[in-house]
Phi, psi and omega in degrees: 000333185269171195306189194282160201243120179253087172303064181285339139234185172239147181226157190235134171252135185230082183312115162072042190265094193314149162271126178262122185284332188300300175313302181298324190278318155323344194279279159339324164304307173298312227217047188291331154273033161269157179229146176237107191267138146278077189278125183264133188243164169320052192011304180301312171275353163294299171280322150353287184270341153322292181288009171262317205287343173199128182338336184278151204269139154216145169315101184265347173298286171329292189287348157317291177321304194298304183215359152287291210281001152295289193312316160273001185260304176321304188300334164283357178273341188251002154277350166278310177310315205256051196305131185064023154266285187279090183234160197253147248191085184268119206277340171284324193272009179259331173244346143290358185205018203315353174286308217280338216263351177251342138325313210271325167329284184340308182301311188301313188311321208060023178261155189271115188285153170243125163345307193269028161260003180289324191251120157323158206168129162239139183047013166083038173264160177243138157291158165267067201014089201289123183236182186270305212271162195290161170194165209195356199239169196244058174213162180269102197263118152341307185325322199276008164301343184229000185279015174280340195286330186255343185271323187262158156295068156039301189279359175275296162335287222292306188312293213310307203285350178277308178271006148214037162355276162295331180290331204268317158330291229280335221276330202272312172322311197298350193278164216257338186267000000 
């Protein structure tokens, strides 16, 4: 919607995208200077806004099994493959610091950072934050980083951090933020 754009990439969100390692390597293949972000977000809080989203009862045993830890066992396999391409991205440190964490993007990237990346935005119209938990605001707000705490269940905590624990430990070394 705003003037003409000089556009070194183009970018996509894909929510709940099985990762196919095959696909990312066709991607690359098409796309040798692509780069692929992976954002690792906090298991507890992931299903917290998972299980806000919709009306259907849901199975936090199934969905762990179905897409974080597939989705992070993947994302860490394809950032060893594919190093300094395919980077993992800590979905906290983008919302506790987003200047240090698209500055630092910005460095990888080799793109110049702006301000108004600071503000959710398609096309640099601003957005509302897309969340599970209400908002209103046209900014990325800290809150939903804790909102697991008032939402999950004592038997909910005690499953997720006993199965990703560790998984979740490695994912965060690996991150590029």
């Amino acid at each position: 919607y705003s003037s003409p754009k000089n556009l070194k990439y183009n970018v996509a969100f894909c929510p709940w995208n099985e990762i196919q390692p095959q696909r990312v390597e066709n991607f690359f293949k098409i796309y040798p200077d692509g780069f692929r972000l992976h954002i690792v977000r906090n298991p507890l809080a992931w299903w917290a806004s998972e299980k806000s989203y919709d009306w259907r009862e849901k199975n936090v045993k199934n969905y762990l099994k179905q897409r974080w830890l597939p989705s992070t066992i993947a994302g860490i396999e394809l950032s060893k493959k594919f190093k300094e391409k395919y980077l993992l991205v800590n979905y906290e440190n983008i919302v506790k610091n987003p200047r240090k964490t698209y500055q630092k993007l910005c460095d990888i990237l080799e793109v110049e950072f702006e301000s108004a990346m600071l503000i959710p935005s398609i096309n640099a119209v601003p957005r509302k934050a897309n969340t599970s938990h209400s908002n209103d605001n046209y900014k990325v707000t800290a809150s939903s980083l804790e909102k697991w705490k008032s939402k999950l269940s004592k038997e909910e905590i005690t499953y997720i951090e006993h199965e990703t624990h560790e998984l979740f430990a490695l994912a965060k070394t690996l991150c590029v933020n």
